[in-house]
PDB file of C-alpha atoms and ligand atoms in Angstrom:
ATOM      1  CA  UNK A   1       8.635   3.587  26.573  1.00 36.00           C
ATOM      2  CA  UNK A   2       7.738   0.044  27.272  1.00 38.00           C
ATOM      3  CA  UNK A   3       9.473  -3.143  29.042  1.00 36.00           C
ATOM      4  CA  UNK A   4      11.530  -4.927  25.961  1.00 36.00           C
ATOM      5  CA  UNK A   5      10.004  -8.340  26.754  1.00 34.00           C
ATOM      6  CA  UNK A   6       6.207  -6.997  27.401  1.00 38.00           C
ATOM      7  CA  UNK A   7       3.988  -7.912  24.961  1.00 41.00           C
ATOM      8  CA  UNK A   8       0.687  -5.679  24.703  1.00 50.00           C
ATOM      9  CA  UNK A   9      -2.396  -8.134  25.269  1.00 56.00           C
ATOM     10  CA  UNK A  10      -4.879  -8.920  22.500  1.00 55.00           C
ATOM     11  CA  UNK A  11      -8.169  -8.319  23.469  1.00 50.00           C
ATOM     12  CA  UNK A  12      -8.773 -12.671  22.909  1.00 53.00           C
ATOM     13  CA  UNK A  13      -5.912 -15.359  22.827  1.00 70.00           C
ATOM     14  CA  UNK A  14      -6.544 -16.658  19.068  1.00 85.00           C
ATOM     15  CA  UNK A  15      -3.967 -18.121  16.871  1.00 94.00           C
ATOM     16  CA  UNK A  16      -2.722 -16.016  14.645  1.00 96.00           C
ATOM     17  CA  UNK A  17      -3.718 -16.371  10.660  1.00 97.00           C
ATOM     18  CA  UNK A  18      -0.827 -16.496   8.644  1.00 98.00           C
ATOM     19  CA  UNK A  19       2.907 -17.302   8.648  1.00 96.00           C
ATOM     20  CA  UNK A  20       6.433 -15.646   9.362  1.00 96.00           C
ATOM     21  CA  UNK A  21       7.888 -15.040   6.220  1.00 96.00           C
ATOM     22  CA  UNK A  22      11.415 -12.868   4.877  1.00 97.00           C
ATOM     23  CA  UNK A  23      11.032  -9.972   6.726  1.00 98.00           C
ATOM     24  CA  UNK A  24      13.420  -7.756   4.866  1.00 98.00           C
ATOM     25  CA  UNK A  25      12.057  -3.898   5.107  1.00 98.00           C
ATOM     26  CA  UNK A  26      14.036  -0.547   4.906  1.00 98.00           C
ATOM     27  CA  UNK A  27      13.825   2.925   5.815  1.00 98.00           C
ATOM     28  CA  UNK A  28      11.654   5.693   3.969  1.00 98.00           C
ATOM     29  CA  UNK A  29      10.335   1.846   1.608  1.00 98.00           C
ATOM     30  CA  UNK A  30       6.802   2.932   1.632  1.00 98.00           C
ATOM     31  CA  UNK A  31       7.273   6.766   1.896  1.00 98.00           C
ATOM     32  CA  UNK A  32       5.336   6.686  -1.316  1.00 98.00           C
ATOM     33  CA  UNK A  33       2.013   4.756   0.197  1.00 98.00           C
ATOM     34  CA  UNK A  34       1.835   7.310   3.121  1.00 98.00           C
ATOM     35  CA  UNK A  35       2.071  10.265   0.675  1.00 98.00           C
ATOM     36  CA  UNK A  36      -0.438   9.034  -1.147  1.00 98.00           C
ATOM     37  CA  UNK A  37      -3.220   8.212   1.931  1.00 98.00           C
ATOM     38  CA  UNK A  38      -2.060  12.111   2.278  1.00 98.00           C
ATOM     39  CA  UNK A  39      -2.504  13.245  -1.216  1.00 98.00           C
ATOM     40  CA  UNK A  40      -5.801  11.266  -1.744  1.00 98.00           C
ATOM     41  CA  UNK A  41      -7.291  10.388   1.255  1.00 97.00           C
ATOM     42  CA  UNK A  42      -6.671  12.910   3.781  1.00 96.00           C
ATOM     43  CA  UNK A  43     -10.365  13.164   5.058  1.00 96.00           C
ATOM     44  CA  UNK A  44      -9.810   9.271   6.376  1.00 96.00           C
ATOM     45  CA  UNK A  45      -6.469  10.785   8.188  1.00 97.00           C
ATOM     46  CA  UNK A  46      -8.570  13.529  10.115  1.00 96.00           C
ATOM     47  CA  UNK A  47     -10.960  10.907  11.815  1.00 94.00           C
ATOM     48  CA  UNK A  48     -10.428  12.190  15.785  1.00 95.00           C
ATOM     49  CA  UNK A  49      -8.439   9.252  17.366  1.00 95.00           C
ATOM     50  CA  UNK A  50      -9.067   6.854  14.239  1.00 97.00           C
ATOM     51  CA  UNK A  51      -6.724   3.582  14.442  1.00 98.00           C
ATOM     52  CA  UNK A  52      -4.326   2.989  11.577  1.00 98.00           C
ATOM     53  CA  UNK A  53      -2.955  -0.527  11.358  1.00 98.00           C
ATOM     54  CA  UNK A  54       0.110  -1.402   9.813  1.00 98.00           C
ATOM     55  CA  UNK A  55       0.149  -5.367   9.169  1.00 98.00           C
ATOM     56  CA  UNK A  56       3.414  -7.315   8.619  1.00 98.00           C
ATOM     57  CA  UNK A  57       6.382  -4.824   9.284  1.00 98.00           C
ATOM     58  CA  UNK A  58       9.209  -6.456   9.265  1.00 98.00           C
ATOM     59  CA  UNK A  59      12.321  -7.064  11.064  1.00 98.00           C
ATOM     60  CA  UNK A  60      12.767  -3.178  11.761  1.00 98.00           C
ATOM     61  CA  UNK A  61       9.454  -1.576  12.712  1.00 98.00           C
ATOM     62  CA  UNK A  62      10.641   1.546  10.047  1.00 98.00           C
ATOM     63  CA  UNK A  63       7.628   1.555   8.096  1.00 98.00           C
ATOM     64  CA  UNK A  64       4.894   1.970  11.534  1.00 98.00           C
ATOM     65  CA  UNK A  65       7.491   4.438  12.771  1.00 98.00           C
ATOM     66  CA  UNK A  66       7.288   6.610   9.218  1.00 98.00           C
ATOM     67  CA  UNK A  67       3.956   6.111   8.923  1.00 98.00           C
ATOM     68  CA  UNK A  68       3.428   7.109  12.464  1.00 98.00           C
ATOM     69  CA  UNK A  69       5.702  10.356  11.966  1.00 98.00           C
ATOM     70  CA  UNK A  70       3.741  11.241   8.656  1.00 98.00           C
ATOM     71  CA  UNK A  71       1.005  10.850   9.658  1.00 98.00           C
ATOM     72  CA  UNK A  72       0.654  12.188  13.067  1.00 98.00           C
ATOM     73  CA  UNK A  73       2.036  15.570  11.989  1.00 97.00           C
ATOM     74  CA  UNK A  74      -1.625  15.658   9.665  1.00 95.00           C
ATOM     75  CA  UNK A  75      -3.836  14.457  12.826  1.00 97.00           C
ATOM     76  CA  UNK A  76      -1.736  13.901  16.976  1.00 97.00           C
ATOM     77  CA  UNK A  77      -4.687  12.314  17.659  1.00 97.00           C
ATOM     78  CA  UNK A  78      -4.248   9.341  15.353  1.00 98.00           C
ATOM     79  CA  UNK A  79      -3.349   5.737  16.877  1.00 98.00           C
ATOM     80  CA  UNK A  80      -0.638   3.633  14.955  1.00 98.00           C
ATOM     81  CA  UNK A  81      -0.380   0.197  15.637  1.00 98.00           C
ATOM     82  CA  UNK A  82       2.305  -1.823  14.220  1.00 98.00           C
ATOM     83  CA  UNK A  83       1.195  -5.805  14.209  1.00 98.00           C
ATOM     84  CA  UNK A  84       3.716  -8.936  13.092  1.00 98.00           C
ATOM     85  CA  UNK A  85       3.439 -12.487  12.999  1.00 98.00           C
ATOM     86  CA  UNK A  86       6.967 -13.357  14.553  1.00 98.00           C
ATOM     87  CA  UNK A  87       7.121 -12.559  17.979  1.00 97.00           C
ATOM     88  CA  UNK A  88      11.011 -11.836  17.566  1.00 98.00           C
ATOM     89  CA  UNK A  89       9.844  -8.918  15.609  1.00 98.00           C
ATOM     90  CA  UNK A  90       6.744  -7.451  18.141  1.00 98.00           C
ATOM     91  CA  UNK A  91       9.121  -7.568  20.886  1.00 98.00           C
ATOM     92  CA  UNK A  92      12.552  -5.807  19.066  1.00 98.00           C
ATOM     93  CA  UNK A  93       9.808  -3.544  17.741  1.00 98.00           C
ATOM     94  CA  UNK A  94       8.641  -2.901  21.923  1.00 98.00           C
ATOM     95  CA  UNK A  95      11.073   0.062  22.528  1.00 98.00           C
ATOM     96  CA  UNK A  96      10.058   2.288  20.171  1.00 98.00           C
ATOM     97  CA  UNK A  97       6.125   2.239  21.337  1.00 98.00           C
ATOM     98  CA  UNK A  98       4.595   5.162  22.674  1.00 98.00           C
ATOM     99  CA  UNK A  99       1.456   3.883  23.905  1.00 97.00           C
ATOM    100  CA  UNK A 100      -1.454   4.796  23.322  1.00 96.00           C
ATOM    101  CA  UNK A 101      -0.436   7.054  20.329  1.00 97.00           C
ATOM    102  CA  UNK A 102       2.026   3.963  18.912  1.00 98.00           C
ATOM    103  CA  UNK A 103       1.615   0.413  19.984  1.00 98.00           C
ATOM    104  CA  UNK A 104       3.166  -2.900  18.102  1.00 98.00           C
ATOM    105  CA  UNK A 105       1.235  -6.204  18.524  1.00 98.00           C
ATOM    106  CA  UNK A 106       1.190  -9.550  18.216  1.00 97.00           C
ATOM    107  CA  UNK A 107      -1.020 -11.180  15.527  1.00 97.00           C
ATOM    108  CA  UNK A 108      -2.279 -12.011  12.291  1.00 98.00           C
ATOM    109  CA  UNK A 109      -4.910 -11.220   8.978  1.00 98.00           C
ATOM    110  CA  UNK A 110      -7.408 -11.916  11.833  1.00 98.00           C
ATOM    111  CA  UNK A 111      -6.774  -8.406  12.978  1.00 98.00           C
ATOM    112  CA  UNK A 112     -10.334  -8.579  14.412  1.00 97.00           C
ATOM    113  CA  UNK A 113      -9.550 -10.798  16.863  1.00 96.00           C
ATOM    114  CA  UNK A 114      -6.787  -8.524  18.016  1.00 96.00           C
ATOM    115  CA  UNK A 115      -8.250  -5.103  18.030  1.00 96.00           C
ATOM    116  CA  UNK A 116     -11.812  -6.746  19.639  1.00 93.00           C
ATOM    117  CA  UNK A 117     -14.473  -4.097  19.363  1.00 93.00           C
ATOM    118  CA  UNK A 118     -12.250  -1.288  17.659  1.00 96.00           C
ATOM    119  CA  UNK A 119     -11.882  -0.531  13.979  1.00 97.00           C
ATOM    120  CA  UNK A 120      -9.152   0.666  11.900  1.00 98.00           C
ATOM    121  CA  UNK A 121      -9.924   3.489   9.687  1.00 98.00           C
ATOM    122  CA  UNK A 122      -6.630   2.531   7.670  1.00 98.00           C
ATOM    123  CA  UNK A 123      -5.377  -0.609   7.158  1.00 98.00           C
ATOM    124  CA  UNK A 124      -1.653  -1.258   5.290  1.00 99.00           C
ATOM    125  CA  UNK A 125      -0.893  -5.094   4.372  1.00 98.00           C
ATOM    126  CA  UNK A 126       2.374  -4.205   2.351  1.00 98.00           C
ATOM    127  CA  UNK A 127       5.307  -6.208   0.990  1.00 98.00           C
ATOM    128  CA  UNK A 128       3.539  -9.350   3.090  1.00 98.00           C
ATOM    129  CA  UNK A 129       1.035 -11.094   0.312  1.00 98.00           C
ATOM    130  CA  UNK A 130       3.892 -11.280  -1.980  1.00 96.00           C
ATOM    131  CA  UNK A 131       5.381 -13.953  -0.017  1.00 96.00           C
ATOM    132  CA  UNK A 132       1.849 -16.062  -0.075  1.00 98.00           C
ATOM    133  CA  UNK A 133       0.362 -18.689  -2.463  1.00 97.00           C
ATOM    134  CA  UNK A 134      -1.902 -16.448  -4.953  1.00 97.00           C
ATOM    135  CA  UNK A 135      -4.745 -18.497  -3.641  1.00 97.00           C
ATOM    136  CA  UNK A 136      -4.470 -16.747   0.312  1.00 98.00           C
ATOM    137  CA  UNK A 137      -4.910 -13.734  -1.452  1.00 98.00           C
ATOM    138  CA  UNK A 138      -8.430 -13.711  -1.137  1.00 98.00           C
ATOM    139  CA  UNK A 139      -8.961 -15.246   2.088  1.00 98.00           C
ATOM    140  CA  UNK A 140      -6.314 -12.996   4.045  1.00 98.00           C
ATOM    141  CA  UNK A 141      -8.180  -9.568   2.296  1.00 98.00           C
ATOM    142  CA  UNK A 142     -11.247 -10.641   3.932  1.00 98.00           C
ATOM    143  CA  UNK A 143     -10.043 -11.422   7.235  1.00 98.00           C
ATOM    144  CA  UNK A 144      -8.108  -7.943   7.404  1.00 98.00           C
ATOM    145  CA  UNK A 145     -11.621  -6.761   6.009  1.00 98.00           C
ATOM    146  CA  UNK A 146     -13.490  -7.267   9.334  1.00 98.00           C
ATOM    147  CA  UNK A 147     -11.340  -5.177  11.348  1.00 98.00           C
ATOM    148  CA  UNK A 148     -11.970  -1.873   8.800  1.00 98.00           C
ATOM    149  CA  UNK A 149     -14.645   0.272   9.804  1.00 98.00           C
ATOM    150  CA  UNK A 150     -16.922   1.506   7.200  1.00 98.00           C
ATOM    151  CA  UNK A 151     -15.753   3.836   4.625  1.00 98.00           C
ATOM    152  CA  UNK A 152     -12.519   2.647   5.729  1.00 98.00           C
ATOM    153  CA  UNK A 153      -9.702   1.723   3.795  1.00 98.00           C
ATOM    154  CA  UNK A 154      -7.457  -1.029   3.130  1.00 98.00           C
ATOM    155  CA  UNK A 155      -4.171  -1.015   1.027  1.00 98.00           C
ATOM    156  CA  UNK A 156      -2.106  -4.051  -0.265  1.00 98.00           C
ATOM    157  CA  UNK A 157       0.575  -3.964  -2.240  1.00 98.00           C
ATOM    158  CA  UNK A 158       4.077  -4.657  -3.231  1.00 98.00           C
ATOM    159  CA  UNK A 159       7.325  -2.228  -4.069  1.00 98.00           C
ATOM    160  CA  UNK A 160      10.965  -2.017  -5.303  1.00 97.00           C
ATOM    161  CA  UNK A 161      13.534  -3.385  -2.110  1.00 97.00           C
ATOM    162  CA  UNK A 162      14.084   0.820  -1.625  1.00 97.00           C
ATOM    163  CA  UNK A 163      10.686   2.049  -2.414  1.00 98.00           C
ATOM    164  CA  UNK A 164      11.134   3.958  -5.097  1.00 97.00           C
ATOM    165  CA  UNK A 165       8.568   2.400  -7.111  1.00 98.00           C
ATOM    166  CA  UNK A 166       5.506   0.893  -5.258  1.00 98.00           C
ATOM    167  CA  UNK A 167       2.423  -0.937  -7.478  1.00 98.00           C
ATOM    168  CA  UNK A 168      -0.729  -1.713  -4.901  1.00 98.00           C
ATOM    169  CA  UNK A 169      -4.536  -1.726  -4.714  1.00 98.00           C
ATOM    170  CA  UNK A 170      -6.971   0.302  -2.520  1.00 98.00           C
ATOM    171  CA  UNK A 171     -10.157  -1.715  -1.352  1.00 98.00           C
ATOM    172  CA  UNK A 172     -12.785   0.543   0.218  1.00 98.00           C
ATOM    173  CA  UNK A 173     -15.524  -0.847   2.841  1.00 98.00           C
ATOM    174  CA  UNK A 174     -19.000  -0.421   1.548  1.00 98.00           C
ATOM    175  CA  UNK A 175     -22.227  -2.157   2.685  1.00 98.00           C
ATOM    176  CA  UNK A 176     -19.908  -4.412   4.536  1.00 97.00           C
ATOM    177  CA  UNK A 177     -17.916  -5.554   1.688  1.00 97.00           C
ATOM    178  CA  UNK A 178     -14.691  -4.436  -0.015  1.00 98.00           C
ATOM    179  CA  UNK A 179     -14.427  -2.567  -2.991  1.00 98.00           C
ATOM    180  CA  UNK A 180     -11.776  -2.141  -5.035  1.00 98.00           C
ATOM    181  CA  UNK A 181     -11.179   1.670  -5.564  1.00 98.00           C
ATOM    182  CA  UNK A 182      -7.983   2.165  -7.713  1.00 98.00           C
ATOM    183  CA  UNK A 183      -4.661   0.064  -8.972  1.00 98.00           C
ATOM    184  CA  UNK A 184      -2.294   2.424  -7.892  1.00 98.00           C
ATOM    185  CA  UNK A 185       1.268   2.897  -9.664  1.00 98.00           C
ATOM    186  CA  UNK A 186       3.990   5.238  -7.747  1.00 98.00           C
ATOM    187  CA  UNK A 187       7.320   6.187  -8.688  1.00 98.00           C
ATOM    188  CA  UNK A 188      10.494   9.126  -7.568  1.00 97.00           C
ATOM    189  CA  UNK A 189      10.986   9.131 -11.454  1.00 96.00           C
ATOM    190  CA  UNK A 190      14.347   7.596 -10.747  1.00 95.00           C
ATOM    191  CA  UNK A 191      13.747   4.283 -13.077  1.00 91.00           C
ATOM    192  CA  UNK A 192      14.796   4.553 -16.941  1.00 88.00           C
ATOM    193  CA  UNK A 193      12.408   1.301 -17.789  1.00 88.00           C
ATOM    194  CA  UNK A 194       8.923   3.301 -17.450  1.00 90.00           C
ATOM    195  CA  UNK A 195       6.380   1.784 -16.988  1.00 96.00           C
ATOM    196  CA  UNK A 196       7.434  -1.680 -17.627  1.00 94.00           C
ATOM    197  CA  UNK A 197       9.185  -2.621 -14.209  1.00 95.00           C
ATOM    198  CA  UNK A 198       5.863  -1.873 -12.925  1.00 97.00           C
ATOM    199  CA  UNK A 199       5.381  -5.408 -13.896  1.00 95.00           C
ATOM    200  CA  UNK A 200       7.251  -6.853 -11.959  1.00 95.00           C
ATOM    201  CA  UNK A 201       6.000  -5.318  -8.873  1.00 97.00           C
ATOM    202  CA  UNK A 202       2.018  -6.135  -8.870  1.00 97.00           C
ATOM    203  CA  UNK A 203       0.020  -6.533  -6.449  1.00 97.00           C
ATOM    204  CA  UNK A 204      -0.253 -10.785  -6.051  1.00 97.00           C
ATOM    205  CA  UNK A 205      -3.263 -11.188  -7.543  1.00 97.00           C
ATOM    206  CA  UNK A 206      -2.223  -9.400 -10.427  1.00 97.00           C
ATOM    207  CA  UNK A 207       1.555 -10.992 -10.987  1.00 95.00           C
ATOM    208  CA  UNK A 208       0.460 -13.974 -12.912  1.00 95.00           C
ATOM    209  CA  UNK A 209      -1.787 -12.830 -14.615  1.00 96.00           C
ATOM    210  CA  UNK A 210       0.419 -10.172 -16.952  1.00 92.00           C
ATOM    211  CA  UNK A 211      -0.787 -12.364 -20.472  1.00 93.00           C
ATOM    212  CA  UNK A 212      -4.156 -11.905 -19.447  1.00 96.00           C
ATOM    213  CA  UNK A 213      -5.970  -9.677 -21.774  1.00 97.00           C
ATOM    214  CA  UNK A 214      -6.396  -6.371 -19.289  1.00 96.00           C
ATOM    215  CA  UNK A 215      -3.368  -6.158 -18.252  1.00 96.00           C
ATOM    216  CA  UNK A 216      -1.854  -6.699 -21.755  1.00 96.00           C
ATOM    217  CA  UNK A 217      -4.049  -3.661 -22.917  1.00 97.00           C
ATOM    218  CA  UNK A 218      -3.279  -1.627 -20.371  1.00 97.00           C
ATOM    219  CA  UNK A 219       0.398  -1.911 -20.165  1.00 97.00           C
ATOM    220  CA  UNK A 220       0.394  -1.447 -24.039  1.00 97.00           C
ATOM    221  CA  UNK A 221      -1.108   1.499 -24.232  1.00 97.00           C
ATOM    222  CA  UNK A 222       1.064   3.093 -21.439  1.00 98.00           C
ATOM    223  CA  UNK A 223       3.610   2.167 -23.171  1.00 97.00           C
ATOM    224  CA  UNK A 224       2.813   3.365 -26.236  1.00 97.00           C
ATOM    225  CA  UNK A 225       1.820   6.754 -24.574  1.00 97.00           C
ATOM    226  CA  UNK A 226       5.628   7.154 -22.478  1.00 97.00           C
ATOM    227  CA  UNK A 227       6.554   6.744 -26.376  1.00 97.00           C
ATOM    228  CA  UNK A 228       4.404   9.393 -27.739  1.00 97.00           C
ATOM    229  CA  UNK A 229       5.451  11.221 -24.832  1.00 96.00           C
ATOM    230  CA  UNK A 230       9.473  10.709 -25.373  1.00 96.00           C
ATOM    231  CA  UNK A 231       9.010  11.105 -29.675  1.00 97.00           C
ATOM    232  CA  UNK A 232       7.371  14.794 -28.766  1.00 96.00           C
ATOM    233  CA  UNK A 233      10.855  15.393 -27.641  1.00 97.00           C
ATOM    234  CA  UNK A 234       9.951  15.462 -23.394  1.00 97.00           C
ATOM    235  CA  UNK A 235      13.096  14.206 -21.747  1.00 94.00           C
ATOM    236  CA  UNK A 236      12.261  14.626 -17.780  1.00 96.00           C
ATOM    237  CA  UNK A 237      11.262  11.328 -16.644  1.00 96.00           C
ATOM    238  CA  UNK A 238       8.668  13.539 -14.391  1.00 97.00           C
ATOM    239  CA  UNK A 239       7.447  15.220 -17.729  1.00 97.00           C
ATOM    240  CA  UNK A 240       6.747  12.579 -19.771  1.00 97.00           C
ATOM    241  CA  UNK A 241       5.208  10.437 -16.622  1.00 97.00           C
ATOM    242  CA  UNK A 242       2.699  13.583 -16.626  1.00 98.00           C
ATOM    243  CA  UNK A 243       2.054  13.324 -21.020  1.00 97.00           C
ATOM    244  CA  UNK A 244       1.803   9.881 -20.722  1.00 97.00           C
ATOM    245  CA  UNK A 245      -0.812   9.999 -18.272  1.00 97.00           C
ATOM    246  CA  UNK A 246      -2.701  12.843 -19.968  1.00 97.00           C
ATOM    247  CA  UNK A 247      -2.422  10.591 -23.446  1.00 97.00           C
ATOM    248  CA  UNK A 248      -3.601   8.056 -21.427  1.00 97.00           C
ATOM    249  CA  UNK A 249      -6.685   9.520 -19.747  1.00 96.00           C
ATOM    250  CA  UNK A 250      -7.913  11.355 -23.118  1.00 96.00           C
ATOM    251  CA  UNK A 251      -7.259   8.571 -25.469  1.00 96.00           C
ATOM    252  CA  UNK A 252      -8.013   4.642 -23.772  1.00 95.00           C
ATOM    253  CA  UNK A 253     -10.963   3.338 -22.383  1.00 95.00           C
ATOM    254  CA  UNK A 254      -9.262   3.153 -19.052  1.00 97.00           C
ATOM    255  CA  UNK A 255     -10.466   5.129 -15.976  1.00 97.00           C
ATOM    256  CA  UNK A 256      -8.155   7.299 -14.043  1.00 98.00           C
ATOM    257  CA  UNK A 257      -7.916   9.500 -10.712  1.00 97.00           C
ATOM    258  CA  UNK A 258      -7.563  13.109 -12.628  1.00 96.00           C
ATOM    259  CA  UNK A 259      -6.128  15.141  -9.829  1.00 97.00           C
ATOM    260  CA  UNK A 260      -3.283  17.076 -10.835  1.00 97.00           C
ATOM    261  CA  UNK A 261      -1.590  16.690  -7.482  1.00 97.00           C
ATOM    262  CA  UNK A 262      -1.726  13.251  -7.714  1.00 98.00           C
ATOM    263  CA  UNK A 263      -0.387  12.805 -11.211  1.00 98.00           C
ATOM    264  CA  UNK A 264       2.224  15.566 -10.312  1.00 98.00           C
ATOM    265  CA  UNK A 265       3.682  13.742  -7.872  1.00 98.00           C
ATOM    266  CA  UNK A 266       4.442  10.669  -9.521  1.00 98.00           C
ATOM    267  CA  UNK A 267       0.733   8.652  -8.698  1.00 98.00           C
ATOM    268  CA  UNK A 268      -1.406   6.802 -11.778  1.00 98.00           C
ATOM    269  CA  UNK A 269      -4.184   5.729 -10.338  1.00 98.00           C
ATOM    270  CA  UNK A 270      -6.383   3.230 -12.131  1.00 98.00           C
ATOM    271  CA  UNK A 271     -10.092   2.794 -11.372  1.00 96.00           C
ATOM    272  CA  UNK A 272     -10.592  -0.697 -13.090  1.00 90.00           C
ATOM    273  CA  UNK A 273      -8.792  -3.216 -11.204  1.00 91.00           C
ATOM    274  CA  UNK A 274      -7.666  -5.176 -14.612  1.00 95.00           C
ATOM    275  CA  UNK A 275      -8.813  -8.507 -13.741  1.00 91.00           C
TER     276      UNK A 275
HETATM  277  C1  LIG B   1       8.955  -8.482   3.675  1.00 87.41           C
HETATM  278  S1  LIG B   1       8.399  -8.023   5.298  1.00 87.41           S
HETATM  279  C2  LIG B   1       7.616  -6.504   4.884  1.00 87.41           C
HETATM  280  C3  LIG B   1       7.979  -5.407   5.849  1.00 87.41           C
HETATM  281  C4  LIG B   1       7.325  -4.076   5.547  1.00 87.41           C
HETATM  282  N1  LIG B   1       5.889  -4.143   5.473  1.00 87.41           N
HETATM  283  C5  LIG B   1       7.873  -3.490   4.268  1.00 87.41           C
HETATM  284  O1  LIG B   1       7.132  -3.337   3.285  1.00 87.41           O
HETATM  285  O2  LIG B   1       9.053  -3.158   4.230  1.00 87.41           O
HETATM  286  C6  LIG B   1       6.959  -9.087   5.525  1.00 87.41           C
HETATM  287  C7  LIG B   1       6.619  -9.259   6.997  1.00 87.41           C
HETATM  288  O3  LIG B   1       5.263  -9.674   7.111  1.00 87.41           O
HETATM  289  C8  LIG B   1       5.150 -10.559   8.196  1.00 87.41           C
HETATM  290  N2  LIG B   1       3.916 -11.346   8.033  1.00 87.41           N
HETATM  291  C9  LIG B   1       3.692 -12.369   7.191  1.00 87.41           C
HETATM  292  N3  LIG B   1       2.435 -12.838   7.325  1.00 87.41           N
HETATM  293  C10 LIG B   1       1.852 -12.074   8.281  1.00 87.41           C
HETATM  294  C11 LIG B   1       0.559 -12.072   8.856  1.00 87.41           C
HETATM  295  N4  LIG B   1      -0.353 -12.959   8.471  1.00 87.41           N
HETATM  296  N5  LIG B   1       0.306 -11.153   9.810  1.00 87.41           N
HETATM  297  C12 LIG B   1       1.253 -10.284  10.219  1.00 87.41           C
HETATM  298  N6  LIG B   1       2.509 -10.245   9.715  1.00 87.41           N
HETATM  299  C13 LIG B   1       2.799 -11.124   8.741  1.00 87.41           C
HETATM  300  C14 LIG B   1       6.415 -11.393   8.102  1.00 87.41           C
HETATM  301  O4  LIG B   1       6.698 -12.034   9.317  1.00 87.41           O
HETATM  302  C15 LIG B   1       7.444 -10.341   7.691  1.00 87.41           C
HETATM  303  O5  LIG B   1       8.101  -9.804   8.802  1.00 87.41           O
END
């Protein structure tokens, strides 16, 4: 265990890109975003030593801790390393490290600058661009970008204040750029207003943009197939999240994820990013 007041040392002294914001969190919030790295990603987990980053967490370091705890039990040899912009936060986060398995930093989106010649295989921006203008967006993806190895992944997103439902996007490296791979939608089934609330949870790039044409098709015709799904008489929430999605995936033009243990679980996972 560290020294409460020691700070870990970034590799350079830059200023730090981005600002303190709220930095409400709670226990288990994004249980659903490390199931899912488990569920669909779990070759990325296995790298030997690979560095997962998880950027903005908090006032309580409870989501680097979970993530730590989930997903060290899949691979010990993983690093975590929780990084905040408000010092306040690095150093109450301090006596929970366990260097070098678990480490919490100091720094910004320029991750880059922090982590020097190391990349992250996994990189989690969560419940942090929310609080941004929709025009850092951009910007703050690509600095976060540059730390991500190749092949590696980078997840931003937003949730409900407990986590039970969680909206976010998944940008894969390639050739040096990012890719978006999937708009991801998670719930624990315990909402009565599916899929709906899902709007109010989008990723920022998405959240003003809910009249635009995609995004109006899209959430109409999950809609309509939760409907289909509930006049057939299904009355599990879990059940008709499952119909809907099969309704969905055999009759739109929309692209889905097809894995059973995905959908199962409470995951839709669009391929088009809808804007
Ligand atoms: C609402 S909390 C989210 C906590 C946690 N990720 C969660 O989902 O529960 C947002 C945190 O992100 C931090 N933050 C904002 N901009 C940041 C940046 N550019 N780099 C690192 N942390 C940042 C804020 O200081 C705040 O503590």
């Amino acid at each position: 265990m560290m020294c409460a007041a020691t700070l870990p040392k970034p590799s350079k002294q830059v200023k730090a890109y981005g600002q303190p914001t709220r930095g409400k969190t709670a226990p288990n919030r994004l249980r659903r975003v490390d199931v899912y790295v488990c569920l669909a990603h779990a070759e990325l987990l296995s790298t030997p030593s690979g560095l997962v980053v998880d950027v903005g967490f908090g006032a309580q370091p409870y989501t680097t801790l979970e993530m730590a705890a989930r997903w060290q039990a899949y691979n010990p040899t993983l690093r975590v390393l929780g990084v905040e912009i408000d010092p306040e936060r690095v150093r109450a986060a301090q006596p929970y490290a366990m260097p070098p398995q678990l480490t919490f930093m100091l720094g910004g989106f320029n991750l880059a600058d922090l982590i020097g010649a190391q990349t992250a295989t996994i990189i989690r921006c969560y419940n942090v661009l929310r609080q941004y203008a929709e025009q850092d967006v951009q910007p703050a993806l690509n600095a976060l970008s540059k730390a991500l190895r190749e092949g590696g992944l980078l997840i931003e997103g937003t949730s409900t204040p407990s986590g039970g439902m969680a909206a976010f996007d998944v940008y894969r490296k390639q050739d040096g750029a990012l890719v978006h791979q999937a708009l991801v939608f998670a719930t624990n089934f315990h909402q009565p207003d599916l899929p709906a609330e899902f709007q109010t949870i989008l990723p920022k790039r998405l959240i003003h943009h809910m009249r635009d044409a995609a995004p109006v098709a899209f959430f109409a015709a999950w809609q309509r197939a939760f409907a289909i799904a509930q006049g057939m008489g299904i009355r599990s929430r879990r059940k008709q999240w499952i119909a809907a999605a099969e309704w969905l995936t055999e009759n739109s033009d929309f692209v889905f994820d097809r894995r059973r243990r995905l959908i199962e679980r409470g995951y839709l996972c669009l391929r088009t990013p809808l804007l």
